[in-house]
Amino acid sequence: MVRTLIVIGAALAAIAVVLGAFGAHALEQRLSERALNTWHTGVQYHFIHALGLLLIAALWSQLATGWATAAAVAFVTGILLFAGSLYGLALGAPRMLGAIAPIGGTLFILGWVGVAIAAWRAGG
Protein backbone atom coordinates (compact mmCIF):
# COMPACT_ATOMS: atom_id res chain seq x y z
CA MET A 1 0.00 0.00 0.00
CA VAL A 2 2.85 2.41 0.79
CA ARG A 3 4.31 2.06 -2.70
CA THR A 4 0.87 2.68 -4.24
CA LEU A 5 0.35 5.82 -2.15
CA ILE A 6 3.78 7.14 -3.08
CA VAL A 7 3.20 6.52 -6.79
CA ILE A 8 -0.28 8.09 -6.74
CA GLY A 9 0.81 11.01 -4.55
CA ALA A 10 3.89 11.74 -6.65
CA ALA A 11 1.93 11.46 -9.91
CA LEU A 12 -0.79 13.78 -8.62
CA ALA A 13 1.85 16.26 -7.41
CA ALA A 14 3.52 16.21 -10.83
CA ILE A 15 0.15 16.76 -12.52
CA ALA A 16 -0.53 19.70 -10.18
CA VAL A 17 2.79 21.30 -11.18
CA VAL A 18 2.00 20.78 -14.87
CA LEU A 19 -1.48 22.26 -14.44
CA GLY A 20 -0.07 25.19 -12.48
CA ALA A 21 2.43 25.93 -15.24
CA PHE A 22 -0.26 25.48 -17.87
CA GLY A 23 -2.45 27.99 -16.05
CA ALA A 24 0.36 30.48 -15.62
CA HIS A 25 1.59 30.32 -19.21
CA ALA A 26 -0.99 28.92 -21.62
CA LEU A 27 -4.14 30.23 -19.96
CA GLU A 28 -2.87 33.59 -18.75
CA GLN A 29 -3.96 35.46 -21.88
CA ARG A 30 -7.07 33.35 -22.52
CA LEU A 31 -8.91 33.46 -19.20
CA SER A 32 -10.28 36.26 -17.08
CA GLU A 33 -8.57 37.11 -13.80
CA ARG A 34 -11.44 35.44 -11.94
CA ALA A 35 -11.13 32.24 -13.99
CA LEU A 36 -7.36 32.20 -13.45
CA ASN A 37 -7.88 32.59 -9.70
CA THR A 38 -10.30 29.67 -9.79
CA TRP A 39 -7.75 27.61 -11.73
CA HIS A 40 -4.99 28.44 -9.25
CA THR A 41 -7.19 27.58 -6.27
CA GLY A 42 -7.77 24.17 -7.85
CA VAL A 43 -4.02 23.71 -8.36
CA GLN A 44 -3.25 24.77 -4.79
CA TYR A 45 -5.67 22.30 -3.18
CA HIS A 46 -4.70 19.60 -5.68
CA PHE A 47 -1.02 19.95 -4.76
CA ILE A 48 -1.57 20.16 -1.00
CA HIS A 49 -3.59 16.96 -0.99
CA ALA A 50 -1.14 15.14 -3.26
CA LEU A 51 1.43 15.96 -0.57
CA GLY A 52 -1.09 14.70 1.98
CA LEU A 53 -0.99 11.31 0.26
CA LEU A 54 2.79 11.29 0.53
CA LEU A 55 2.47 12.17 4.22
CA ILE A 56 0.17 9.21 4.77
CA ALA A 57 2.67 6.96 2.97
CA ALA A 58 5.56 8.31 5.05
CA LEU A 59 3.66 7.71 8.30
CA TRP A 60 2.02 4.44 7.22
CA SER A 61 3.74 2.25 9.82
CA GLN A 62 2.62 4.61 12.57
CA LEU A 63 -1.04 4.85 11.53
CA ALA A 64 -4.09 2.65 11.95
CA THR A 65 -4.25 1.39 8.38
CA GLY A 66 -8.02 1.34 7.96
CA TRP A 67 -8.31 5.01 8.81
CA ALA A 68 -5.19 5.87 6.82
CA THR A 69 -6.63 4.12 3.77
CA ALA A 70 -9.94 5.96 4.18
CA ALA A 71 -8.07 9.27 4.44
CA ALA A 72 -6.08 8.51 1.27
CA VAL A 73 -9.25 7.64 -0.64
CA ALA A 74 -10.85 10.87 0.60
CA PHE A 75 -7.86 12.90 -0.61
CA VAL A 76 -7.82 11.34 -4.08
CA THR A 77 -11.57 11.66 -4.49
CA GLY A 78 -11.44 15.20 -3.14
CA ILE A 79 -8.80 16.15 -5.71
CA LEU A 80 -10.94 14.74 -8.50
CA LEU A 81 -14.12 16.47 -7.32
CA PHE A 82 -12.85 19.74 -5.85
CA ALA A 83 -9.91 20.57 -8.09
CA GLY A 84 -11.53 18.92 -11.10
CA SER A 85 -14.68 21.01 -10.79
CA LEU A 86 -12.62 24.21 -10.38
CA TYR A 87 -10.57 23.38 -13.46
CA GLY A 88 -13.79 22.82 -15.38
CA LEU A 89 -15.35 26.07 -14.13
CA ALA A 90 -12.25 28.04 -15.04
CA LEU A 91 -12.42 26.64 -18.57
CA GLY A 92 -16.06 27.60 -18.98
CA ALA A 93 -18.01 24.53 -17.86
CA PRO A 94 -21.60 25.15 -16.76
CA ARG A 95 -21.84 26.91 -13.38
CA MET A 96 -23.79 23.98 -11.96
CA LEU A 97 -20.49 22.08 -11.90
CA GLY A 98 -19.63 24.33 -8.96
CA ALA A 99 -22.04 22.30 -6.82
CA ILE A 100 -19.50 19.47 -6.87
CA ALA A 101 -16.68 21.52 -5.30
CA PRO A 102 -18.13 21.48 -1.75
CA ILE A 103 -18.35 17.69 -1.87
CA GLY A 104 -14.65 17.55 -2.71
CA GLY A 105 -13.87 20.09 0.01
CA THR A 106 -15.79 18.02 2.53
CA LEU A 107 -13.74 14.99 1.48
CA PHE A 108 -10.55 16.96 2.11
CA ILE A 109 -11.76 17.78 5.63
CA LEU A 110 -12.78 14.18 6.25
CA GLY A 111 -9.40 13.03 4.96
CA TRP A 112 -7.53 15.17 7.47
CA VAL A 113 -9.86 14.00 10.23
CA GLY A 114 -9.10 10.45 9.07
CA VAL A 115 -5.36 11.10 9.37
CA ALA A 116 -5.88 12.38 12.92
CA ILE A 117 -7.99 9.36 13.87
CA ALA A 118 -5.48 7.01 12.23
CA ALA A 119 -2.73 8.51 14.39
CA TRP A 120 -4.87 8.46 17.53
CA ARG A 121 -5.99 4.86 17.01
CA ALA A 122 -2.46 3.68 16.35
CA GLY A 123 -1.54 4.72 19.87
CA GLY A 124 2.04 5.23 20.61
Coordinates of N, CA, C and O in Angstrom, one line a residue:
M1 N 0.8 -1.2 0.0 CA 0.0 0.0 0.0 C 0.9 1.3 0.0 O 0.5 2.2 -0.6
V2 N 2.0 1.2 0.7 CA 2.9 2.4 0.8 C 3.4 2.8 -0.6 O 3.3 4.0 -1.0
R3 N 3.8 1.8 -1.4 CA 4.3 2.1 -2.7 C 3.2 2.7 -3.6 O 3.5 3.6 -4.3
T4 N 2.0 2.1 -3.5 CA 0.9 2.7 -4.2 C 0.6 4.1 -3.9 O 0.4 5.0 -4.8
L5 N 0.6 4.4 -2.6 CA 0.4 5.8 -2.1 C 1.4 6.8 -2.6 O 1.2 7.9 -3.0
I6 N 2.7 6.3 -2.6 CA 3.8 7.1 -3.1 C 3.6 7.4 -4.6 O 3.8 8.5 -5.0
V7 N 3.3 6.4 -5.3 CA 3.2 6.5 -6.8 C 2.0 7.5 -7.1 O 2.2 8.4 -7.9
I8 N 0.9 7.2 -6.5 CA -0.3 8.1 -6.7 C 0.0 9.5 -6.3 O -0.3 10.5 -7.0
G9 N 0.5 9.7 -5.1 CA 0.8 11.0 -4.5 C 1.8 11.8 -5.4 O 1.6 12.9 -5.7
A10 N 2.9 11.1 -5.8 CA 3.9 11.7 -6.7 C 3.3 12.1 -8.0 O 3.6 13.2 -8.6
A11 N 2.5 11.2 -8.6 CA 1.9 11.5 -9.9 C 1.0 12.6 -9.8 O 1.0 13.5 -10.7
L12 N 0.2 12.7 -8.8 CA -0.8 13.8 -8.6 C -0.1 15.1 -8.4 O -0.5 16.1 -8.8
A13 N 1.1 15.0 -7.6 CA 1.8 16.3 -7.4 C 2.4 16.8 -8.7 O 2.4 18.0 -9.0
A14 N 3.0 15.8 -9.5 CA 3.5 16.2 -10.8 C 2.4 16.8 -11.7 O 2.7 17.8 -12.4
I15 N 1.3 16.2 -11.7 CA 0.2 16.8 -12.5 C -0.2 18.2 -12.0 O -0.5 19.1 -12.8
A16 N -0.2 18.4 -10.7 CA -0.5 19.7 -10.2 C 0.5 20.7 -10.7 O 0.1 21.9 -11.0
V17 N 1.8 20.4 -10.7 CA 2.8 21.3 -11.2 C 2.6 21.6 -12.7 O 2.6 22.8 -13.1
V18 N 2.3 20.6 -13.4 CA 2.0 20.8 -14.9 C 0.8 21.7 -15.1 O 0.8 22.6 -15.9
L19 N -0.3 21.4 -14.3 CA -1.5 22.3 -14.4 C -1.2 23.7 -14.0 O -1.8 24.6 -14.5
G20 N -0.4 23.8 -12.9 CA -0.1 25.2 -12.5 C 0.7 26.0 -13.5 O 0.4 27.1 -13.8
A21 N 1.7 25.3 -14.2 CA 2.4 25.9 -15.2 C 1.5 26.2 -16.4 O 1.6 27.3 -17.1
F22 N 0.7 25.3 -16.8 CA -0.3 25.5 -17.9 C -1.1 26.7 -17.6 O -1.3 27.5 -18.5
G23 N -1.6 26.8 -16.4 CA -2.5 28.0 -16.1 C -1.7 29.3 -16.1 O -2.2 30.3 -16.6
A24 N -0.4 29.3 -15.6 CA 0.4 30.5 -15.6 C 0.8 30.9 -17.0 O 1.0 32.1 -17.2
H25 N 1.0 30.0 -17.9 CA 1.6 30.3 -19.2 C 0.6 30.2 -20.4 O 0.4 31.2 -21.1
A26 N -0.1 29.1 -20.5 CA -1.0 28.9 -21.6 C -2.3 29.6 -21.4 O -3.0 30.0 -22.4
L27 N -2.8 29.7 -20.2 CA -4.1 30.2 -20.0 C -4.1 31.7 -19.6 O -5.2 32.3 -19.6
E28 N -3.0 32.2 -19.3 CA -2.9 33.6 -18.8 C -3.5 34.6 -19.7 O -4.2 35.5 -19.2
Q29 N -3.4 34.5 -20.9 CA -4.0 35.5 -21.9 C -5.4 35.1 -22.4 O -6.0 35.8 -23.0
R30 N -5.8 33.9 -22.0 CA -7.1 33.4 -22.5 C -8.2 33.4 -21.5 O -9.4 33.4 -21.9
L31 N -7.9 33.5 -20.2 CA -8.9 33.5 -19.2 C -9.0 34.8 -18.5 O -8.0 35.5 -18.4
S32 N -10.1 35.1 -17.9 CA -10.3 36.3 -17.1 C -9.5 36.1 -15.8 O -9.1 35.0 -15.4
E33 N -9.3 37.2 -15.1 CA -8.6 37.1 -13.8 C -9.3 36.2 -12.8 O -8.7 35.4 -12.1
R34 N -10.6 36.3 -12.8 CA -11.4 35.4 -11.9 C -11.3 34.0 -12.3 O -11.1 33.1 -11.4
A35 N -11.3 33.6 -13.6 CA -11.1 32.2 -14.0 C -9.7 31.7 -13.6 O -9.6 30.6 -13.2
L36 N -8.7 32.6 -13.8 CA -7.4 32.2 -13.5 C -7.2 32.0 -11.9 O -6.6 31.0 -11.5
N37 N -7.9 32.8 -11.2 CA -7.9 32.6 -9.7 C -8.5 31.3 -9.3 O -8.1 30.5 -8.5
T38 N -9.6 30.9 -10.0 CA -10.3 29.7 -9.8 C -9.4 28.5 -10.1 O -9.2 27.5 -9.4
W39 N -8.7 28.6 -11.3 CA -7.7 27.6 -11.7 C -6.7 27.4 -10.7 O -6.3 26.3 -10.3
H40 N -6.1 28.5 -10.2 CA -5.0 28.4 -9.3 C -5.4 27.9 -7.9 O -4.7 27.2 -7.2
T41 N -6.7 28.2 -7.5 CA -7.2 27.6 -6.3 C -7.3 26.1 -6.4 O -6.9 25.3 -5.5
G42 N -7.7 25.6 -7.6 CA -7.8 24.2 -7.8 C -6.4 23.6 -7.8 O -6.2 22.5 -7.1
V43 N -5.4 24.2 -8.4 CA -4.0 23.7 -8.4 C -3.5 23.7 -6.9 O -2.9 22.7 -6.5
Q44 N -3.8 24.7 -6.2 CA -3.3 24.8 -4.8 C -3.8 23.6 -3.9 O -3.0 22.9 -3.3
Y45 N -5.1 23.4 -4.0 CA -5.7 22.3 -3.2 C -5.3 20.9 -3.7 O -5.1 20.0 -3.0
H46 N -5.2 20.8 -5.0 CA -4.7 19.6 -5.7 C -3.3 19.2 -5.1 O -3.1 18.1 -4.7
F47 N -2.4 20.2 -5.2 CA -1.0 19.9 -4.8 C -0.9 19.6 -3.3 O -0.2 18.7 -2.9
I48 N -1.6 20.4 -2.4 CA -1.6 20.2 -1.0 C -2.0 18.7 -0.7 O -1.4 18.1 0.2
H49 N -3.1 18.3 -1.3 CA -3.6 17.0 -1.0 C -2.8 15.8 -1.7 O -2.8 14.7 -1.2
A50 N -2.1 16.1 -2.7 CA -1.1 15.1 -3.3 C 0.0 15.0 -2.2 O 0.4 13.8 -1.9
L51 N 0.4 16.1 -1.6 CA 1.4 16.0 -0.6 C 0.9 15.2 0.7 O 1.6 14.5 1.3
G52 N -0.4 15.4 0.9 CA -1.1 14.7 2.0 C -1.0 13.2 1.8 O -0.8 12.4 2.7
L53 N -1.1 12.7 0.6 CA -1.0 11.3 0.3 C 0.4 10.8 0.6 O 0.6 9.8 1.1
L54 N 1.4 11.7 0.2 CA 2.8 11.3 0.5 C 3.0 11.3 2.0 O 3.8 10.4 2.5
L55 N 2.4 12.2 2.8 CA 2.5 12.2 4.2 C 1.9 10.9 4.8 O 2.5 10.3 5.7
I56 N 0.8 10.5 4.3 CA 0.2 9.2 4.8 C 1.1 8.1 4.5 O 1.3 7.2 5.4
A57 N 1.7 8.0 3.3 CA 2.7 7.0 3.0 C 3.9 7.0 3.9 O 4.3 5.9 4.4
A58 N 4.4 8.2 4.2 CA 5.6 8.3 5.1 C 5.3 7.9 6.5 O 6.2 7.3 7.2
L59 N 4.0 8.1 6.9 CA 3.7 7.7 8.3 C 2.9 6.4 8.4 O 2.5 6.0 9.5
W60 N 2.8 5.6 7.3 CA 2.0 4.4 7.2 C 2.2 3.5 8.4 O 1.3 3.0 9.0
S61 N 3.5 3.2 8.8 CA 3.7 2.2 9.8 C 3.3 2.8 11.2 O 3.2 2.0 12.1
Q62 N 3.0 4.0 11.3 CA 2.6 4.6 12.6 C 1.1 4.9 12.6 O 0.7 5.5 13.6
L63 N 0.4 4.5 11.6 CA -1.0 4.9 11.5 C -1.9 3.6 11.6 O -1.4 2.5 11.1
A64 N -3.1 3.7 12.1 CA -4.1 2.7 11.9 C -4.5 2.6 10.5 O -5.0 3.5 9.9
T65 N -4.2 1.5 9.8 CA -4.2 1.4 8.4 C -5.6 1.6 7.8 O -5.8 2.1 6.7
G66 N -6.7 1.1 8.5 CA -8.0 1.3 8.0 C -8.4 2.8 7.8 O -8.9 3.3 6.8
W67 N -8.1 3.6 8.8 CA -8.3 5.0 8.8 C -7.4 5.7 7.8 O -7.8 6.7 7.1
A68 N -6.1 5.3 7.8 CA -5.2 5.9 6.8 C -5.6 5.6 5.4 O -5.6 6.5 4.5
T69 N -6.1 4.4 5.1 CA -6.6 4.1 3.8 C -7.8 5.0 3.4 O -7.9 5.5 2.3
A70 N -8.7 5.1 4.4 CA -9.9 6.0 4.2 C -9.5 7.4 3.9 O -10.1 8.1 3.0
A71 N -8.5 7.9 4.6 CA -8.1 9.3 4.4 C -7.5 9.4 3.0 O -7.7 10.4 2.4
A72 N -6.7 8.4 2.6 CA -6.1 8.5 1.3 C -7.1 8.5 0.2 O -7.1 9.3 -0.8
V73 N -8.2 7.7 0.3 CA -9.2 7.6 -0.6 C -10.0 9.0 -0.7 O -10.3 9.5 -1.7
A74 N -10.2 9.6 0.5 CA -10.9 10.9 0.6 C -10.0 11.9 -0.1 O -10.6 12.8 -0.8
F75 N -8.7 11.9 0.1 CA -7.9 12.9 -0.6 C -7.9 12.8 -2.1 O -8.1 13.7 -2.8
V76 N -7.8 11.5 -2.6 CA -7.8 11.3 -4.1 C -9.2 11.7 -4.7 O -9.2 12.5 -5.7
T77 N -10.2 11.3 -4.0 CA -11.6 11.7 -4.5 C -11.8 13.2 -4.4 O -12.4 13.8 -5.3
G78 N -11.3 13.8 -3.3 CA -11.4 15.2 -3.1 C -10.7 16.0 -4.2 O -11.2 17.0 -4.7
I79 N -9.5 15.5 -4.6 CA -8.8 16.1 -5.7 C -9.6 16.1 -7.0 O -9.8 17.1 -7.7
L80 N -10.2 14.9 -7.3 CA -10.9 14.7 -8.5 C -12.2 15.7 -8.5 O -12.5 16.3 -9.5
L81 N -12.9 15.7 -7.4 CA -14.1 16.5 -7.3 C -13.9 18.0 -7.1 O -14.5 18.8 -7.8
F82 N -13.1 18.3 -6.1 CA -12.8 19.7 -5.9 C -12.0 20.4 -6.9 O -12.5 21.3 -7.6
A83 N -10.8 19.9 -7.1 CA -9.9 20.6 -8.1 C -10.5 20.4 -9.5 O -10.5 21.3 -10.3
G84 N -11.0 19.2 -9.8 CA -11.5 18.9 -11.1 C -12.7 19.9 -11.5 O -12.7 20.4 -12.6
S85 N -13.6 20.1 -10.5 CA -14.7 21.0 -10.8 C -14.2 22.4 -11.0 O -14.7 23.2 -11.8
L86 N -13.2 22.8 -10.2 CA -12.6 24.2 -10.4 C -11.9 24.4 -11.7 O -12.1 25.4 -12.4
Y87 N -11.2 23.3 -12.1 CA -10.6 23.4 -13.5 C -11.7 23.5 -14.5 O -11.5 24.3 -15.5
G88 N -12.7 22.7 -14.4 CA -13.8 22.8 -15.4 C -14.4 24.2 -15.4 O -14.7 24.8 -16.5
L89 N -14.7 24.7 -14.2 CA -15.4 26.1 -14.1 C -14.5 27.1 -14.8 O -14.9 28.0 -15.5
A90 N -13.2 27.1 -14.5 CA -12.3 28.0 -15.0 C -12.2 28.0 -16.6 O -12.1 29.0 -17.2
L91 N -12.4 26.8 -17.1 CA -12.4 26.6 -18.6 C -13.8 26.9 -19.2 O -13.9 26.7 -20.4
G92 N -14.8 27.2 -18.4 CA -16.1 27.6 -19.0 C -17.1 26.6 -18.9 O -18.2 26.7 -19.5
A93 N -17.0 25.5 -18.1 CA -18.0 24.5 -17.9 C -19.2 25.2 -17.2 O -19.1 26.3 -16.6
P94 N -20.4 24.6 -17.4 CA -21.6 25.2 -16.8 C -21.4 25.4 -15.3 O -20.8 24.6 -14.5
R95 N -22.0 26.5 -14.8 CA -21.8 26.9 -13.4 C -22.3 25.8 -12.4 O -21.9 25.8 -11.3
M96 N -23.3 25.0 -12.9 CA -23.8 24.0 -12.0 C -22.7 23.0 -11.5 O -22.8 22.3 -10.5
L97 N -21.6 22.9 -12.3 CA -20.5 22.1 -11.9 C -19.9 22.5 -10.6 O -19.4 21.7 -9.8
G98 N -20.1 23.8 -10.2 CA -19.6 24.3 -9.0 C -20.2 23.7 -7.7 O -19.7 23.7 -6.7
A99 N -21.4 23.0 -7.9 CA -22.0 22.3 -6.8 C -21.2 21.1 -6.4 O -21.4 20.6 -5.3
I100 N -20.3 20.6 -7.2 CA -19.5 19.5 -6.9 C -18.3 19.8 -6.0 O -17.9 19.1 -5.1
A101 N -17.8 21.1 -6.1 CA -16.7 21.5 -5.3 C -16.9 21.3 -3.8 O -15.9 20.8 -3.1
P102 N -18.0 21.7 -3.2 CA -18.1 21.5 -1.7 C -18.1 20.0 -1.3 O -17.6 19.7 -0.2
I103 N -18.5 19.1 -2.2 CA -18.3 17.7 -1.9 C -16.9 17.3 -1.8 O -16.4 16.7 -0.8
G104 N -16.1 17.8 -2.7 CA -14.6 17.5 -2.7 C -14.0 18.2 -1.5 O -13.1 17.6 -0.9
G105 N -14.4 19.4 -1.2 CA -13.9 20.1 0.0 C -14.2 19.3 1.3 O -13.4 19.2 2.2
T106 N -15.4 18.8 1.4 CA -15.8 18.0 2.5 C -14.9 16.8 2.6 O -14.5 16.4 3.7
L107 N -14.6 16.2 1.5 CA -13.7 15.0 1.5 C -12.3 15.3 2.0 O -11.7 14.6 2.7
F108 N -11.8 16.5 1.6 CA -10.5 17.0 2.1 C -10.6 17.0 3.6 O -9.7 16.6 4.3
I109 N -11.6 17.7 4.2 CA -11.8 17.8 5.6 C -11.8 16.4 6.3 O -11.1 16.1 7.2
L110 N -12.7 15.5 5.7 CA -12.8 14.2 6.3 C -11.5 13.4 6.2 O -11.1 12.6 7.0
G111 N -10.7 13.7 5.1 CA -9.4 13.0 5.0 C -8.5 13.4 6.1 O -7.8 12.6 6.7
W112 N -8.4 14.7 6.4 CA -7.5 15.2 7.5 C -8.0 14.7 8.8 O -7.2 14.3 9.7
V113 N -9.3 14.6 9.0 CA -9.9 14.0 10.2 C -9.5 12.5 10.3 O -9.1 12.0 11.3
G114 N -9.5 11.8 9.1 CA -9.1 10.5 9.1 C -7.6 10.3 9.4 O -7.3 9.3 10.1
V115 N -6.8 11.2 9.0 CA -5.4 11.1 9.4 C -5.2 11.2 10.9 O -4.5 10.5 11.5
A116 N -6.0 12.2 11.5 CA -5.9 12.4 12.9 C -6.4 11.1 13.7 O -5.7 10.7 14.6
I117 N -7.5 10.6 13.2 CA -8.0 9.4 13.9 C -7.0 8.2 13.7 O -6.8 7.4 14.6
A118 N -6.4 8.1 12.5 CA -5.5 7.0 12.2 C -4.3 7.1 13.2 O -3.8 6.1 13.7
A119 N -3.8 8.3 13.5 CA -2.7 8.5 14.4 C -3.2 8.2 15.8 O -2.5 7.5 16.6
W120 N -4.4 8.7 16.2 CA -4.9 8.5 17.5 C -5.1 7.0 17.8 O -4.7 6.5 18.8
R121 N -5.7 6.3 16.9 CA -6.0 4.9 17.0 C -4.7 4.0 17.0 O -4.7 2.9 17.6
A122 N -3.7 4.5 16.4 CA -2.5 3.7 16.3 C -1.8 3.7 17.7 O -0.9 2.8 18.0
G123 N -2.2 4.6 18.5 CA -1.5 4.7 19.9 C -0.1 5.2 19.8 O 0.3 6.0 18.9
G124 N 0.7 4.8 20.7 CA 2.0 5.2 20.6 C 2.7 5.3 21.9 O 3.5 4.9 22.4

